[in-house]
CSV table of C-alpha atoms in Angstrom, one decimal:
chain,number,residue,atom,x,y,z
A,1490,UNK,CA,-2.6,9.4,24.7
A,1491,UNK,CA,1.3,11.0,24.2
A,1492,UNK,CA,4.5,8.3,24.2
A,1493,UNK,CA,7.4,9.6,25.0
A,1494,UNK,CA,10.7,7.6,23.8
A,1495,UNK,CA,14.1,8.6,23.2
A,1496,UNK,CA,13.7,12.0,21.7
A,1497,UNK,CA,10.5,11.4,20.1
A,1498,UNK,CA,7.0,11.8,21.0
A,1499,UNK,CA,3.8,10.6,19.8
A,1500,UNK,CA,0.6,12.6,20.4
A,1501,UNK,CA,-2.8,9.7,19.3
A,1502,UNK,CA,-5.3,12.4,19.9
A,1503,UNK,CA,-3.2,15.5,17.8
A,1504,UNK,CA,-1.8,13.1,14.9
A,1505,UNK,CA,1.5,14.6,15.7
A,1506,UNK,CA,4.9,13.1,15.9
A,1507,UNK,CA,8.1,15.1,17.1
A,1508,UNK,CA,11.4,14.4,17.7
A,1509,UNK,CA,12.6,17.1,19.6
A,1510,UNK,CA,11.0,20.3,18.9
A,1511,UNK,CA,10.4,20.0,15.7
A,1512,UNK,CA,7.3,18.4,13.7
A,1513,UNK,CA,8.2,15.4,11.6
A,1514,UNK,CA,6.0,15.5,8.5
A,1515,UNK,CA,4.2,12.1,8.4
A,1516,UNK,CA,1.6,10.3,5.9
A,1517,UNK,CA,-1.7,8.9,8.4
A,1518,UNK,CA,-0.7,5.4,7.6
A,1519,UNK,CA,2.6,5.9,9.3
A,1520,UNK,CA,1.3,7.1,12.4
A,1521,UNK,CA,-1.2,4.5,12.5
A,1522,UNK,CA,1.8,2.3,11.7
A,1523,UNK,CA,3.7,3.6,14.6
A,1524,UNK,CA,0.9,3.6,17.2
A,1525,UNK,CA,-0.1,-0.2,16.4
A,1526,UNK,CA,2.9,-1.3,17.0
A,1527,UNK,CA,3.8,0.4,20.5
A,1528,UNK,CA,0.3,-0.4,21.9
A,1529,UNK,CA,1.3,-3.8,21.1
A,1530,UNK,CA,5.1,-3.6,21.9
A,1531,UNK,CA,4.8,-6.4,25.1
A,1532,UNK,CA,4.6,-8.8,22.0
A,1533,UNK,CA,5.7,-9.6,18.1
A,1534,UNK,CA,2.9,-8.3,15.9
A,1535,UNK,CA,2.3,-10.7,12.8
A,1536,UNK,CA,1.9,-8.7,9.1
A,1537,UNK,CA,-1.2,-10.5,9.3
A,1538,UNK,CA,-2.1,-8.4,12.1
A,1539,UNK,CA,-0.5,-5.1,11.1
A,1540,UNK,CA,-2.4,-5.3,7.3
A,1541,UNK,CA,-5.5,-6.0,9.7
A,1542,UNK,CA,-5.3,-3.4,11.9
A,1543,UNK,CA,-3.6,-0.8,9.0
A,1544,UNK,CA,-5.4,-1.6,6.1
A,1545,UNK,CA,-8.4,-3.0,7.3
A,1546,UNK,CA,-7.7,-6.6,5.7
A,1547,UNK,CA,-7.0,-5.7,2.1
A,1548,UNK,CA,-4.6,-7.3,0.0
A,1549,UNK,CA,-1.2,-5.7,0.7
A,1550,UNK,CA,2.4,-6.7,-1.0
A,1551,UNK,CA,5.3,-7.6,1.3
A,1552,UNK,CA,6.9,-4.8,-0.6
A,1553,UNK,CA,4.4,-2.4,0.2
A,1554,UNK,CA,4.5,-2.9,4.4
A,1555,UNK,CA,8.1,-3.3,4.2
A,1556,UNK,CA,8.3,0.6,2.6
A,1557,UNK,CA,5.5,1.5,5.1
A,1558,UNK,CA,7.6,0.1,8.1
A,1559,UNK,CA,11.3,1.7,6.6
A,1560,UNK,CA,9.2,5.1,6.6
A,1561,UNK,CA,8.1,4.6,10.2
A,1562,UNK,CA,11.8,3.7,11.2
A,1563,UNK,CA,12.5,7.0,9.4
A,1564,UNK,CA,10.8,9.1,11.1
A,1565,UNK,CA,11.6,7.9,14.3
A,1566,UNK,CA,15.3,8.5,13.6
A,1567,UNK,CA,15.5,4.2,13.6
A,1568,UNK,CA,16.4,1.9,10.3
A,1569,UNK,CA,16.5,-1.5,9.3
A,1570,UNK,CA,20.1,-2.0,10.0
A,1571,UNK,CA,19.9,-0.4,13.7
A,1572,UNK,CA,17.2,-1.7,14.5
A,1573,UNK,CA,17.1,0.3,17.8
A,1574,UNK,CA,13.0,0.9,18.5
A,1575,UNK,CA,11.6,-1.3,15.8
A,1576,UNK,CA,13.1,-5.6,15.4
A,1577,UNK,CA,12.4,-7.5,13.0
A,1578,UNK,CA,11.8,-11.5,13.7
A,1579,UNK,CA,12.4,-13.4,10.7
A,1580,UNK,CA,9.1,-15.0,9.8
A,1581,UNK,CA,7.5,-13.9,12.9
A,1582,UNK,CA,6.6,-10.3,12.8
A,1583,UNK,CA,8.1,-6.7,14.4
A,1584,UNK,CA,7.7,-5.2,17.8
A,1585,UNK,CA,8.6,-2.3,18.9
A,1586,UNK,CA,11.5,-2.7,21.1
A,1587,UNK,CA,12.2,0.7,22.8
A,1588,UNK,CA,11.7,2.2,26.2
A,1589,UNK,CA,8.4,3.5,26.3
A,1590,UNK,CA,6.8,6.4,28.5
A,1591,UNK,CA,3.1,7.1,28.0
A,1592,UNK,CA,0.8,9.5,29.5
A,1593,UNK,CA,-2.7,10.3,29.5
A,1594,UNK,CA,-3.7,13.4,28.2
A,1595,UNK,CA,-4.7,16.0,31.0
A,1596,UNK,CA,-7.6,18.8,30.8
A,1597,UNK,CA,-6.1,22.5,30.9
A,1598,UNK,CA,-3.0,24.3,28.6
A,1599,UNK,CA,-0.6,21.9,30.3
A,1600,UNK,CA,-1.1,19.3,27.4
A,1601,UNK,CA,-0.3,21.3,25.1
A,1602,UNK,CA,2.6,22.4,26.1
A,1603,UNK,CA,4.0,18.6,27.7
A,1604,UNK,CA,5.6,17.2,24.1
A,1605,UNK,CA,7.8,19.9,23.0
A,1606,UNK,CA,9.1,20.3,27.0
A,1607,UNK,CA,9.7,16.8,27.2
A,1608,UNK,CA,11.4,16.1,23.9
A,1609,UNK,CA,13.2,19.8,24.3
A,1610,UNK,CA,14.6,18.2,27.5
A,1611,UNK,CA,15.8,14.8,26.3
A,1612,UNK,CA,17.5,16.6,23.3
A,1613,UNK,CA,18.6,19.0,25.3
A,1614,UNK,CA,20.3,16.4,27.6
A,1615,UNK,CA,21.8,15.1,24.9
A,1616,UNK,CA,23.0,17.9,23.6
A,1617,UNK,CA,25.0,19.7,26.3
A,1618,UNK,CA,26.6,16.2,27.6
A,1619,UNK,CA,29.6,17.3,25.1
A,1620,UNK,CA,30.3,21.2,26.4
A,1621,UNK,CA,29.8,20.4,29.9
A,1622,UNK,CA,32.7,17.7,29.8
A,1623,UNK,CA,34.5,20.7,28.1
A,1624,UNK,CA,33.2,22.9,30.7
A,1625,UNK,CA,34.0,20.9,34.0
A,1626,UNK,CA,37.6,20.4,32.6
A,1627,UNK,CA,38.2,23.9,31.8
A,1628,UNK,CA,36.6,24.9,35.6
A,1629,UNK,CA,39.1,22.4,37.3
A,1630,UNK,CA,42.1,24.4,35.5
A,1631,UNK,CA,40.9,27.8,36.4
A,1632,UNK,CA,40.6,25.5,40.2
A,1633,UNK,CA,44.4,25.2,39.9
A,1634,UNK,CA,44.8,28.5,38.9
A,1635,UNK,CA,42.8,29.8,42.0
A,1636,UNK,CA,44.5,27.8,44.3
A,1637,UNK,CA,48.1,29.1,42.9
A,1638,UNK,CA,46.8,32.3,43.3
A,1639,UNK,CA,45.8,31.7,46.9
A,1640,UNK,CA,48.9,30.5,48.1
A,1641,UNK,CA,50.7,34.0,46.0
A,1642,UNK,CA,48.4,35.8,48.0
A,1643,UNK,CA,48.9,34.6,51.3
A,1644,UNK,CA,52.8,34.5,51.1
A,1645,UNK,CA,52.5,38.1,50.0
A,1646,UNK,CA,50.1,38.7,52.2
A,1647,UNK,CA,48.5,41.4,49.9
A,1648,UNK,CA,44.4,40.6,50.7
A,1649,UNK,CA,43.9,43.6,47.9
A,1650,UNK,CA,45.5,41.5,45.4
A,1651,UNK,CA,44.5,38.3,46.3
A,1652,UNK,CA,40.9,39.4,45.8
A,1653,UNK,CA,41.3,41.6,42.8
A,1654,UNK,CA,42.9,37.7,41.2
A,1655,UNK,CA,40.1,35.8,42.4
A,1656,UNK,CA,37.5,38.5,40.9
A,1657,UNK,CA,39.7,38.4,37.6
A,1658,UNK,CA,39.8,34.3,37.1
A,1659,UNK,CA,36.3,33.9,38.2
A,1660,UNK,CA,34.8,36.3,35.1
A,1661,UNK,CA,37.5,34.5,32.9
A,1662,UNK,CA,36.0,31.3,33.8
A,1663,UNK,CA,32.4,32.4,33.5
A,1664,UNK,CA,33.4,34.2,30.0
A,1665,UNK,CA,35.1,31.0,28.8
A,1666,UNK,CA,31.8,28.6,29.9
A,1667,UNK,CA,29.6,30.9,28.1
A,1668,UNK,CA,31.4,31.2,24.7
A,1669,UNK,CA,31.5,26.9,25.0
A,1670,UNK,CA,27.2,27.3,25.7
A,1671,UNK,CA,27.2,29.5,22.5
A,1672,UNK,CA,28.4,27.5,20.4
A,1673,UNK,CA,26.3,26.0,17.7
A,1674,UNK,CA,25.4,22.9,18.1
A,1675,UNK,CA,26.0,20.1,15.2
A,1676,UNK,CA,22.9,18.5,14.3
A,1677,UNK,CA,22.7,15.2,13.0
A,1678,UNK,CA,22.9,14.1,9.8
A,1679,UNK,CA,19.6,13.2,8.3
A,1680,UNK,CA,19.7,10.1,6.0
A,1681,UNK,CA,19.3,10.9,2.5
A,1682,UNK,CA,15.9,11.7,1.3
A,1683,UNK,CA,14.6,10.7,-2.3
A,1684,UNK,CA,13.7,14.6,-3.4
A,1685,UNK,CA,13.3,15.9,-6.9
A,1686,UNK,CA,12.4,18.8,-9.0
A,1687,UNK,CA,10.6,17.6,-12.9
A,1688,UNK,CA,11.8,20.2,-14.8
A,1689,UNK,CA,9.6,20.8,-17.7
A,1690,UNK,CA,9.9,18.9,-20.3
A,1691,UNK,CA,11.0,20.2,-23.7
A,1692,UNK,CA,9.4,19.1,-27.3
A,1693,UNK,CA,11.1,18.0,-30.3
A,1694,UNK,CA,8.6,19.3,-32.1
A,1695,UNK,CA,7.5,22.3,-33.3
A,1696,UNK,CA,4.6,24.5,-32.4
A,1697,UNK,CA,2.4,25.4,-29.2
A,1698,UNK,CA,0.0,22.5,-29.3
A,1699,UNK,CA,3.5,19.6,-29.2
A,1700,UNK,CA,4.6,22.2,-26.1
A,1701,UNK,CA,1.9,22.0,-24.2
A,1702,UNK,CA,2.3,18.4,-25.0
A,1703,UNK,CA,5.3,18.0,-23.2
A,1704,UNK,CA,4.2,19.7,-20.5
A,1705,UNK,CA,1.5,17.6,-20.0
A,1706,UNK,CA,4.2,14.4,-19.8
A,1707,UNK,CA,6.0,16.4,-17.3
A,1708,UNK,CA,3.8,17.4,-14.8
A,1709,UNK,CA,1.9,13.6,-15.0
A,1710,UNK,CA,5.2,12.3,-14.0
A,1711,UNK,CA,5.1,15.0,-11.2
A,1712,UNK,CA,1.9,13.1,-10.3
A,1713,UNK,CA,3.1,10.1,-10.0
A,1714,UNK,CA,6.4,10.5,-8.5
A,1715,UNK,CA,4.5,13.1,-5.7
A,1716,UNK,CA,2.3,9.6,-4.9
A,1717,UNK,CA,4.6,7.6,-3.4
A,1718,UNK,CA,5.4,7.9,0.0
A,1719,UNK,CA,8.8,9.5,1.3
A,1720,UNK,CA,9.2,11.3,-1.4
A,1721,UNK,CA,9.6,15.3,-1.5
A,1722,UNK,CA,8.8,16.4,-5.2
A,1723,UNK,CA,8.6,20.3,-6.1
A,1724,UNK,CA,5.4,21.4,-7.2
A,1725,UNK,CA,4.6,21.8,-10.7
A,1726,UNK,CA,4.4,25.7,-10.8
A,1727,UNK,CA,7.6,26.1,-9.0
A,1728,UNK,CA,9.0,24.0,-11.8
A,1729,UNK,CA,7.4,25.8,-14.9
A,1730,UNK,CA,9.7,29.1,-13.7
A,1731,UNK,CA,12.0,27.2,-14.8
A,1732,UNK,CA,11.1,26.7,-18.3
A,1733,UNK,CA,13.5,27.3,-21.2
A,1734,UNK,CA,15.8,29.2,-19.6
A,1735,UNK,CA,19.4,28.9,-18.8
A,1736,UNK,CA,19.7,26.9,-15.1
A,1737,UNK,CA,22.8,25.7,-13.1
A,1738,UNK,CA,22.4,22.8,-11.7
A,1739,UNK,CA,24.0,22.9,-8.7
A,1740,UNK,CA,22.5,26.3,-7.7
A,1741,UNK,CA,19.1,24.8,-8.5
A,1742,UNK,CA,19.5,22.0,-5.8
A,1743,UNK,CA,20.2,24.9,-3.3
A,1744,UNK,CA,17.9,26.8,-4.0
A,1745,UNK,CA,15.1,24.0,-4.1
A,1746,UNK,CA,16.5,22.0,-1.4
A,1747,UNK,CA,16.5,18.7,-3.6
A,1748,UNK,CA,19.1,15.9,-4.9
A,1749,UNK,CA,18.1,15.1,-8.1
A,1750,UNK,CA,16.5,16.7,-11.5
A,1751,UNK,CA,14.1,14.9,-13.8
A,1752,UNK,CA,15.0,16.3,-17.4
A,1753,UNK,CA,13.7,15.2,-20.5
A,1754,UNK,CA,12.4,15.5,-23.9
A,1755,UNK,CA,9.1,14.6,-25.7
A,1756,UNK,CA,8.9,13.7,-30.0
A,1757,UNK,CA,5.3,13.3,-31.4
A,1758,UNK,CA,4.7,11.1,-34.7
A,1759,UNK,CA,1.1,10.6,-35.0
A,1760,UNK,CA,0.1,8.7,-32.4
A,1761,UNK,CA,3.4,7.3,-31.3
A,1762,UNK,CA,5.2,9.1,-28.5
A,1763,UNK,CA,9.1,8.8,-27.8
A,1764,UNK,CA,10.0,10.3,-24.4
A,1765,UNK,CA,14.0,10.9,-23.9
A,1766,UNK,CA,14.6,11.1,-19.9
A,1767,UNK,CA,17.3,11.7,-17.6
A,1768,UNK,CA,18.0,11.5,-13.9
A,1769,UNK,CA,20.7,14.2,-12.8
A,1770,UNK,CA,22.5,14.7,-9.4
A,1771,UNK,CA,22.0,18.1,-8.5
A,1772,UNK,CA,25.5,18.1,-6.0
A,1773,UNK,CA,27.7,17.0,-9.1
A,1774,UNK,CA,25.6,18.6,-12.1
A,1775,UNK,CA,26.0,15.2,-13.2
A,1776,UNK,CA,23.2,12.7,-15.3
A,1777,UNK,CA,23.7,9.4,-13.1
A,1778,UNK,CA,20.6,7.7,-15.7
A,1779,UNK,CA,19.0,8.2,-19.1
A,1780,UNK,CA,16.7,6.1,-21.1
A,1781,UNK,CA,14.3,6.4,-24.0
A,1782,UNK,CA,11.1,5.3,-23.9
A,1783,UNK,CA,8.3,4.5,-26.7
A,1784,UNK,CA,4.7,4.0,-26.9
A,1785,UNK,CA,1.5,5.7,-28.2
A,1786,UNK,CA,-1.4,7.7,-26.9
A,1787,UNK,CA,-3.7,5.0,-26.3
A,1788,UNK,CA,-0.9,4.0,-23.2
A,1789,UNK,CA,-0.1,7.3,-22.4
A,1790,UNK,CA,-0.7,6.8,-18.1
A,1791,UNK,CA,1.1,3.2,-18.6
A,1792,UNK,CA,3.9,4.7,-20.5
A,1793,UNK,CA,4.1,7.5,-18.0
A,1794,UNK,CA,3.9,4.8,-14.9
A,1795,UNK,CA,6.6,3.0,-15.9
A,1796,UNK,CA,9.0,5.8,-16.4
A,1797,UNK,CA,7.7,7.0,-12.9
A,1798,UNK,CA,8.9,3.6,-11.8
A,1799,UNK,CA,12.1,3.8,-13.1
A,1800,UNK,CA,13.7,6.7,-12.0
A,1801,UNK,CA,12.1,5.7,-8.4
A,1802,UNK,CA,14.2,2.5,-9.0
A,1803,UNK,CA,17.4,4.1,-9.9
A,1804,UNK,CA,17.0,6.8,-7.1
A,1805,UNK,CA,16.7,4.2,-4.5
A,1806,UNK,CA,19.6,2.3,-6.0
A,1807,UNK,CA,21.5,5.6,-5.8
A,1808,UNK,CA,20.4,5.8,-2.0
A,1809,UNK,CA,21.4,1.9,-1.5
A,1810,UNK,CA,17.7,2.0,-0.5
A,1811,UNK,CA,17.5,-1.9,-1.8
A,1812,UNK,CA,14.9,-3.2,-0.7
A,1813,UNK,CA,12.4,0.1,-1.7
A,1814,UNK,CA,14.5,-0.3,-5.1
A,1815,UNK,CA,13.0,-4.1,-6.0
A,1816,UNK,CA,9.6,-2.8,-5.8
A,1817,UNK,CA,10.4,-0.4,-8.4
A,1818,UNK,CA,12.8,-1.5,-10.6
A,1819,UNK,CA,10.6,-5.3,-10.8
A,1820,UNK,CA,7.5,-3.0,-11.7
A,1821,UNK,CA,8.9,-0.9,-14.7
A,1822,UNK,CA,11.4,-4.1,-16.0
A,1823,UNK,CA,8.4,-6.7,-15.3
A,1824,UNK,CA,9.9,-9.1,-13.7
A,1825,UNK,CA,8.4,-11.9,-12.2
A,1826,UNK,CA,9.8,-15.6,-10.9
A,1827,UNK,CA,13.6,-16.3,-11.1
A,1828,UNK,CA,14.2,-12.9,-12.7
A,1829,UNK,CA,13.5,-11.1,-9.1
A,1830,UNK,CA,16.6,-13.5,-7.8
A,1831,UNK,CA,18.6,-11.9,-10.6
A,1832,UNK,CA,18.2,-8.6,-10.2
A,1833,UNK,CA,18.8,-8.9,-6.3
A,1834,UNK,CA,22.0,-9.9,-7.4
A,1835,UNK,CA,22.0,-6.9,-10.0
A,1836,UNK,CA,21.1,-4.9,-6.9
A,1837,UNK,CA,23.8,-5.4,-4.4
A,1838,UNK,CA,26.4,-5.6,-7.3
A,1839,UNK,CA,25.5,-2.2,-8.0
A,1840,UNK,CA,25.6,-1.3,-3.8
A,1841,UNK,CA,29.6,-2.7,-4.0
A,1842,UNK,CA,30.4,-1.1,-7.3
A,1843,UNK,CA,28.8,2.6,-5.9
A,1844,UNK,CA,30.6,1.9,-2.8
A,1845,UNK,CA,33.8,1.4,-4.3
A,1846,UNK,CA,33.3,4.5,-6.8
A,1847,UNK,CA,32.6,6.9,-3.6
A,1848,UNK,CA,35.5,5.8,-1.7
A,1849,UNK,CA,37.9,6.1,-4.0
């Protein structure tokens, strides 16, 4: 079955979502998210339903739909503020609110061919509305021209000139429509994605055995920042070209494609383990977070967790992603009870102080 909305389209039997012509990259339990709910868009689905249907009954956060569902709105171009395909009911449920074509799928090449035509067509629509308001105004002028001409031509009387005018402003005109269907067009922006490079990790220590040490603490936090959903992390061999050498920052973020740089250092003493790290904005060269943290190698995957966790938290907070944010700054600050209430207010203190800082 394909569903065909705005410029998206949803292919059940390929596993494929596109909006236009172009593939969006999707985890299964987003498409899953995203069928449920527009097979069941003529009413509000319950998260009772939706953690039956998705997860087949287990136990599931609020937190944890509530990042599922963002990622859906995502990659369908929607968000939790618009709220343009996907509603939320306060203590009722979502459905899926857009204008929904569907199709069965049909023997032969046709079908695979029918998504990219009909999302290349509604793009396309939307695209050339802008030029061809350019383009009809510019035709009615070269209208006006031609009639001047016509009226010069037949007081003159000169049929030769007259002609060799109209052949002139026509190719103008054609020339001029062209160049305007050349043009690029301006995509839109794309919201900003939580993406990050861990570079490795260097040791405070010496000799090989406390080096490979540190590696070892940077590519577990590659690990287990690459695990959470949404989230574009470069791979761990890409990042070890990188080791002890001499980077800018900035060009690194081009060059990778990515916001934000994990850096950090690693101290052994015994069995204890101090782990300096630092969050830096890739556009500015800038470290917008550091911490230390402490523990021993008995908690090595805990210790690792929650520093996971927090940079997640402080990345989302850069993004104003709040509610993503809670889930991860409540799991690496253990907070439970009237501390959550808090740090809400933490949160959106921090959204007015970074909007102030930006604008100014």
């Amino acid at each position: 079955m394909r569903y065909f909305f705005e410029d998206c389209a949803l292919d059940t039997e390929r596993r494929e979502l596109r909006r236009g012509l172009d593939v969006v990259p999707t985890t299964p339990q987003v498409l899953d998210l995203l069928e449920h709910l527009i097979r069941s868009r003529d009413r509000v689905v319950s998260k009772d339903d939706l953690v039956n249907a998705i997860w087949n009954g287990r136990i599931v956060s609020d937190a944890a739909l509530t990042t599922r569902l963002n990622a859906v709105r995502r990659a369908i171009g929607d968000s939790g503020q618009q709220q343009r395909l996907i509603k939320t009911f306060p203590r009722k449920g979502f459905r899926f609110v857009g204008a929904v074509h569907d199709e069965d799928r049909q023997p032969g090449n046709t079908a695979a061919v029918m998504v990219p035509v009909a999302s290349a067509r509604a793009v396309g629509e939307r695209r050339s509305a802008g030029w061809l308001e350019d383009v009809r105004g510019r035709l009615k002028l070269v209208g006006s021209v031609l009639a001047s001409v016509a009226a010069i031509g037949a007081i003159a009387g000169g049929v030769a000139g007259y002609w060799n005018a109209w052949k002139t402003v026509r190719t103008d005109a054609q020339r001029e429509a062209q160049n305007i269907q050349a043009q690029p067009t301006v995509r839109p922006e794309i919201a900003p994605r939580l993406s990050l490079v861990v570079l490795p990790f260097a040791s405070l220590n010496d000799g090989p055995a406390q080096d490979s040490f540190a590696d070892l603490i940077s590519t577990g936090l590659t690990t287990d920042l690459a695990r959470t959903p949404a989230t574009l992390v470069v791979g761990r061999d890409t990042a070890l070209t990188y080791k002890k050498k001499v980077i800018d920052l900035q060009q690194l973020g081009t060059d990778l494609r990515v916001r934000w740089a994990v850096r950090g250092a690693v101290r052994r003493n015994g069995d204890q383990v101090r782990v300096n790290v630092s969050l830096t904005d890739l556009q500015t060269a800038r470290d917008i977070w550091s911490d230390r943290f402490d523990g021993d190698l008995t908690n090595l995957a805990v210790l690792q967790d929650t520093i996971a966790a927090r940079l997640l938290c402080v990345a989302h907070l850069h993004l104003r992603q709040y509610e993503e944010a809670l889930q991860q700054c409540s799991r690496s600050l253990n907070m439970t009870g009237a501390d959550f209430q808090a740090y809400i207010s933490l949160i959106s203190a921090y959204g007015n102080e970074t909007a102030a800082r930006d604008t100014s």
